Coordinates of C-alpha atoms in Angstrom, one line a residue:
M41 CA -37.8 -4.0 60.1
R42 CA -38.0 -4.2 63.8
A43 CA -35.4 -1.4 64.3
A44 CA -37.4 0.9 62.2
R45 CA -40.6 0.1 64.2
L46 CA -38.8 0.7 67.5
I47 CA -37.7 4.2 66.2
R48 CA -41.2 5.0 65.2
L49 CA -42.5 3.9 68.6
V50 CA -40.1 6.2 70.4
L51 CA -40.9 9.1 68.0
L52 CA -44.7 8.6 68.6
L53 CA -44.2 8.7 72.3
Q54 CA -42.0 11.7 71.9
S55 CA -44.7 13.6 70.1
R56 CA -47.5 12.9 72.6
P57 CA -47.8 12.9 76.3
S58 CA -49.1 9.3 76.5
M59 CA -50.4 6.6 74.3
T60 CA -52.2 3.4 75.1
G61 CA -51.1 0.0 73.8
A62 CA -54.0 -0.1 71.5
E63 CA -53.2 3.3 70.0
L64 CA -49.6 2.3 69.4
A65 CA -50.6 -1.0 67.9
R66 CA -52.9 0.8 65.5
E67 CA -50.3 3.3 64.5
L68 CA -47.6 0.7 64.1
E69 CA -50.0 -1.9 62.5
V70 CA -48.9 -4.6 64.9
S71 CA -50.6 -6.5 67.8
E72 CA -50.7 -5.1 71.4
R73 CA -48.5 -8.1 72.4
T74 CA -45.8 -6.9 69.9
V75 CA -46.0 -3.4 71.4
T76 CA -45.4 -4.9 74.9
R77 CA -42.4 -6.7 73.6
D78 CA -41.0 -3.7 71.8
V79 CA -41.4 -1.5 74.9
A80 CA -39.6 -4.1 77.0
A81 CA -36.8 -4.1 74.4
L82 CA -36.5 -0.3 74.5
S83 CA -36.4 -0.3 78.3
E84 CA -33.5 -2.9 78.2
A85 CA -31.7 -0.6 75.8
G86 CA -31.9 2.3 78.2
V87 CA -34.9 4.3 76.7
P88 CA -37.0 5.4 79.7
V89 CA -40.4 4.2 78.7
Y90 CA -42.8 4.1 81.6
A91 CA -46.1 2.1 81.6
D92 CA -49.0 3.6 83.6
R93 CA -51.5 0.9 84.7
G94 CA -55.3 1.1 85.0
R95 CA -58.1 2.2 82.7
S96 CA -56.5 5.5 81.8
G97 CA -53.0 4.1 81.6
G98 CA -50.6 4.0 78.7
Y99 CA -47.0 4.4 77.8
R100 CA -45.0 7.6 78.1
L101 CA -41.4 8.7 78.1
V102 CA -40.0 9.8 81.4
G103 CA -38.2 13.0 82.2
G104 CA -38.7 14.8 78.9
Y105 CA -36.5 12.2 77.1
R106 CA -35.8 13.2 73.5
T107 CA -34.3 10.8 70.9
R108 CA -31.7 11.8 68.4
L109 CA -32.9 9.1 66.0
T110 CA -34.4 11.6 63.6
G111 CA -32.2 11.2 60.6
L112 CA -34.0 10.6 57.3
G113 CA -33.2 7.8 54.9
R114 CA -33.4 8.2 51.1
T115 CA -36.9 6.8 50.7
E116 CA -38.2 9.0 53.6
A117 CA -36.6 12.1 52.2
E118 CA -38.0 11.5 48.7
A119 CA -41.4 10.9 50.2
L120 CA -41.2 14.1 52.1
F121 CA -40.4 16.1 49.0
L122 CA -43.4 14.5 47.3
S123 CA -45.8 15.5 50.0
G124 CA -46.6 18.9 48.6
V125 CA -48.5 19.8 45.4
P126 CA -46.7 22.7 43.8
A127 CA -49.7 24.2 42.0
A128 CA -51.9 23.9 45.1
L129 CA -49.2 25.5 47.3
R130 CA -48.9 28.4 44.8
G131 CA -52.6 28.9 44.7
M132 CA -52.8 29.2 48.5
G133 CA -49.9 31.6 48.6
L134 CA -47.5 29.1 50.2
A135 CA -45.0 28.6 47.5
D136 CA -42.2 30.7 49.2
A137 CA -42.8 29.0 52.5
A138 CA -42.7 25.6 50.9
S139 CA -39.5 26.4 49.1
A140 CA -37.8 27.7 52.3
A141 CA -38.9 24.5 54.1
R142 CA -37.5 22.3 51.4
L143 CA -34.2 24.2 51.5
K144 CA -34.0 23.7 55.3
V145 CA -34.7 20.0 55.0
S146 CA -32.1 19.6 52.2
A147 CA -29.5 21.4 54.4
A148 CA -30.2 19.1 57.3
L149 CA -29.8 15.9 55.2
L150 CA -26.7 13.9 54.8
P151 CA -24.7 14.9 51.7
E152 CA -25.5 11.7 49.8
L153 CA -29.2 12.4 50.3
R154 CA -29.4 16.0 49.2
D155 CA -30.5 15.2 45.7
A156 CA -33.7 13.6 47.0
S157 CA -35.8 16.6 46.0
H158 CA -34.5 16.4 42.4
T159 CA -34.9 12.6 42.1
A160 CA -38.4 12.7 43.5
A161 CA -39.5 15.6 41.2
Q162 CA -38.1 13.9 38.1
R163 CA -40.0 10.6 38.8
F164 CA -43.4 11.8 40.1
H165 CA -45.7 14.7 39.2
L166 CA -49.3 15.3 40.2
D167 CA -51.5 17.2 37.7
A168 CA -54.8 17.7 39.6
P169 CA -57.2 19.1 37.0
G170 CA -59.0 16.8 34.6
W171 CA -58.4 16.7 30.9
W172 CA -59.7 19.6 28.7
Q173 CA -59.9 21.8 31.8
E174 CA -57.9 24.9 32.2
P175 CA -56.8 25.2 35.9
E176 CA -57.9 28.4 37.5
T177 CA -56.9 29.7 40.9
P178 CA -59.8 31.6 42.7
D179 CA -58.8 35.1 43.6
L180 CA -59.8 34.7 47.2
L181 CA -58.1 31.4 47.8
P182 CA -55.0 32.9 49.5
A183 CA -57.2 34.9 52.0
I184 CA -59.3 31.8 52.7
A185 CA -56.2 29.6 53.1
D186 CA -54.8 32.2 55.7
A187 CA -58.0 31.9 57.7
V188 CA -57.9 28.1 57.6
W189 CA -54.3 28.1 58.9
D190 CA -55.0 30.6 61.7
D191 CA -58.4 29.2 62.7
R192 CA -59.8 32.7 62.1
R193 CA -63.5 33.2 61.6
I194 CA -64.5 35.0 58.4
T195 CA -67.5 36.9 57.0
A196 CA -68.0 35.8 53.4
R197 CA -70.3 36.6 50.6
Y198 CA -71.2 33.6 48.4
R199 CA -72.8 33.5 45.0
R200 CA -75.7 31.0 45.0
R201 CA -77.6 30.8 41.7
D202 CA -78.7 34.4 40.8
T203 CA -78.3 35.8 44.3
E204 CA -75.5 36.4 46.9
V205 CA -75.7 35.5 50.5
E206 CA -73.6 36.5 53.5
R207 CA -72.4 33.9 56.0
A208 CA -70.3 33.9 59.2
L209 CA -68.0 30.9 58.7
E210 CA -65.5 29.0 60.7
P211 CA -63.1 27.7 58.0
Y212 CA -61.9 24.2 58.9
G213 CA -60.2 22.9 55.7
L214 CA -59.6 23.2 52.0
V215 CA -60.0 20.4 49.5
L216 CA -58.7 20.3 45.9
K217 CA -60.9 17.9 43.9
A218 CA -60.4 17.5 40.1
G219 CA -59.0 21.0 39.8
V220 CA -61.8 22.7 41.9
W221 CA -61.2 24.1 45.4
Y222 CA -63.8 23.5 48.1
L223 CA -64.0 24.9 51.6
A224 CA -65.3 22.8 54.5
A225 CA -66.7 25.3 57.0
R226 CA -68.9 25.5 60.1
V227 CA -71.7 28.0 59.8
G228 CA -72.1 30.2 62.8
G229 CA -70.8 27.5 65.1
G230 CA -73.5 25.1 64.0
D231 CA -73.6 22.7 61.0
F232 CA -70.7 21.9 58.6
R233 CA -71.2 22.7 54.9
V234 CA -69.1 22.6 51.8
Y235 CA -68.6 25.7 49.6
R236 CA -66.9 26.1 46.2
V237 CA -64.1 28.6 46.6
D238 CA -64.6 30.2 43.2
R239 CA -68.1 31.2 44.2
F240 CA -67.0 33.5 47.0
T241 CA -67.2 37.1 46.0
A242 CA -65.8 38.7 49.3
V243 CA -64.1 37.5 52.4
S244 CA -63.1 39.5 55.5
P245 CA -62.0 38.7 59.1
T246 CA -64.8 38.6 61.7
A247 CA -64.4 40.9 64.7
A248 CA -63.9 39.3 68.1
D249 CA -67.4 40.2 69.2
E250 CA -68.4 36.8 70.6
G251 CA -67.3 34.8 73.7
R252 CA -66.2 31.9 71.5
L253 CA -63.6 34.1 69.7
D254 CA -60.4 35.5 71.1
R255 CA -59.2 39.0 70.5
H256 CA -57.7 38.0 67.1
G257 CA -61.0 36.6 65.9
R258 CA -59.9 33.0 66.2
F259 CA -62.4 30.2 67.0
D260 CA -62.0 27.1 69.1
R261 CA -61.5 24.3 66.6
L262 CA -63.3 21.0 67.3
A263 CA -60.6 18.5 68.2
D264 CA -62.4 15.5 66.7
F265 CA -63.0 17.1 63.2
D266 CA -61.5 14.8 60.6
L267 CA -61.2 16.6 57.2
P268 CA -60.5 13.5 55.0
G269 CA -63.4 11.5 56.7
F270 CA -65.8 14.5 56.4
W271 CA -65.0 15.0 52.7
E272 CA -65.4 11.4 51.9
E273 CA -68.8 11.3 53.5
R274 CA -70.0 14.6 51.9
A275 CA -68.7 13.6 48.5
A276 CA -70.7 10.3 48.7
Q277 CA -73.8 12.2 49.8
F278 CA -73.3 14.6 46.9
V279 CA -73.1 11.8 44.3
R280 CA -76.2 10.1 45.8
S281 CA -78.1 13.4 45.6
L282 CA -77.5 13.6 41.9
L283 CA -79.0 10.1 41.2
R284 CA -82.6 11.1 41.2
E285 CA -84.0 8.8 38.4
K286 CA -84.0 5.0 38.0
V287 CA -83.8 2.8 35.0
V288 CA -84.3 -1.0 34.7
L289 CA -81.8 -2.9 32.5
R290 CA -81.3 -6.4 31.3
L291 CA -77.6 -7.0 31.0
T292 CA -75.4 -9.7 29.5
G293 CA -72.4 -10.9 31.5
E294 CA -70.2 -8.5 29.6
G295 CA -72.7 -5.7 30.2
A296 CA -72.7 -6.3 33.9
R297 CA -68.9 -6.2 34.0
R298 CA -68.7 -2.9 32.1
L299 CA -71.7 -1.1 33.8
P300 CA -69.6 0.4 36.6
F301 CA -67.2 1.9 34.1
V302 CA -69.8 3.8 32.1
T303 CA -72.1 5.0 34.9
D304 CA -71.4 6.0 38.5
R305 CA -69.1 3.3 39.7
T306 CA -70.6 2.7 43.1
A307 CA -74.2 2.8 41.8
G308 CA -73.3 0.3 39.0
Q309 CA -71.5 -2.1 41.3
E310 CA -74.4 -2.0 43.8
A311 CA -77.0 -2.5 41.1
V312 CA -75.2 -5.6 39.8
A313 CA -74.6 -7.0 43.3
A314 CA -78.3 -6.5 44.2
A315 CA -79.3 -8.5 41.1
G316 CA -77.3 -11.5 42.3
A317 CA -75.3 -14.0 40.2
A318 CA -78.3 -15.9 38.8
G319 CA -79.1 -14.9 35.2
D320 CA -82.4 -15.2 33.3
P321 CA -82.1 -18.3 31.1
D322 CA -85.3 -17.3 29.4
G323 CA -84.0 -13.9 28.2
P324 CA -84.4 -12.9 24.6
D325 CA -81.0 -14.1 23.6
G326 CA -80.8 -17.1 25.9
Q327 CA -77.5 -15.9 27.4
G328 CA -78.6 -15.9 31.0
R329 CA -78.8 -12.1 31.4
I330 CA -79.6 -10.4 34.7
T331 CA -82.0 -7.6 35.4
V332 CA -80.8 -4.6 37.4
T333 CA -82.3 -1.3 38.7
L334 CA -79.8 1.5 38.2
P335 CA -80.0 5.0 39.8
V336 CA -79.0 7.7 37.3
E337 CA -78.7 11.4 37.3
S338 CA -81.3 11.9 34.6
L339 CA -82.7 10.0 31.6
D340 CA -80.6 12.2 29.2
V341 CA -77.5 11.3 31.1
A342 CA -78.5 7.6 31.3
Y343 CA -79.0 7.6 27.5
E344 CA -75.5 9.0 26.8
Q345 CA -73.9 6.6 29.3
L346 CA -75.7 3.4 28.4
L347 CA -75.2 3.8 24.7
A348 CA -71.6 2.8 25.4
L349 CA -72.8 -0.7 26.3
G350 CA -74.4 -1.3 22.9
P351 CA -76.1 -4.7 22.6
E352 CA -74.8 -5.7 26.0
A353 CA -77.7 -3.8 27.7
E354 CA -81.4 -3.7 27.0
V355 CA -83.5 -0.9 28.6
L356 CA -86.7 -2.2 30.0
A357 CA -88.0 0.9 31.8
P358 CA -89.0 3.7 31.8
P359 CA -90.9 3.3 28.5
E360 CA -89.7 6.7 27.1
L361 CA -86.0 5.7 27.5
R362 CA -86.7 2.3 25.9
R363 CA -88.3 4.0 22.9
R364 CA -85.3 6.3 22.6
F365 CA -82.9 3.4 22.5
A366 CA -85.1 1.5 20.1
A367 CA -85.0 4.5 17.7
A368 CA -81.3 4.8 18.1
A369 CA -80.9 1.1 17.3
A370 CA -83.1 1.4 14.2
R371 CA -81.0 4.4 13.0
A372 CA -77.8 2.5 13.5
A373 CA -79.1 -0.5 11.7
E374 CA -80.1 1.7 8.7
V375 CA -76.6 3.2 8.6
Y376 CA -74.9 -0.2 8.6
R377 CA -77.5 -1.9 6.3

């Protein structure tokens, strides 16, 4: 365990000019005191790790030191071969490049590890699209992927409702969500927005006519942009924006448990948590039910979702939704009479 950590520490310092003790501790998931002990052990072993003191100090390797401890173990090699999504790579026009990279890695592995690509592929497979959805690759995805890789600004036409708009975009990253491709892009050097790739109708490189672009039309990428963090935040905002209506429910314990599984998970969990653990002992069935206020996309969607809870949920408001559930219950009672 410690030997593997020491190798990681050296490789981290090899890949960056300098790192603080806190940064190393965070990467290695240990305490700063452990980092100090590990650095001392490396120094004793002859690895030239130097510690700079002061506020801007940190650890660095002296004299361009390069370690040869770069051999891959079986688990590492198999994880590497799992890191790509074949369908996504094909869609972006990178299948040939990925195949060449895998061949180079295989050639560099020890003979007993060269079956890692086969063993990984036979044990794990990612199928990104949801059920009953035919995966489609947008025609312009390869062109957009090229621009993302090269930090090249593009002029794009985008279909929005019944019209098309033209935008100058700085493409920062692509996201594949449930079989749909999205582009995270900065609009004219200002705000970041998310676009569905299948709604682009035309994409072309932007000429280098601005001071922020070099002669190849490349923009200066913001160093602190974090694609996973950006997507997580925007995805949460998108879900919240859909929940425009509210319904009031009285739930049994079983209904409270199942609510997050039939509605938006976060909204359901938060609604139950906000209601607290105390039930209503005076409820109609005397089972100590709780009353929750649940955000929903629409009353039609709420009707379809909450039907799955059956008698574990009673709609209290709005009145029109309560009447709809009462009518459905009456019809069901008539069928089973």
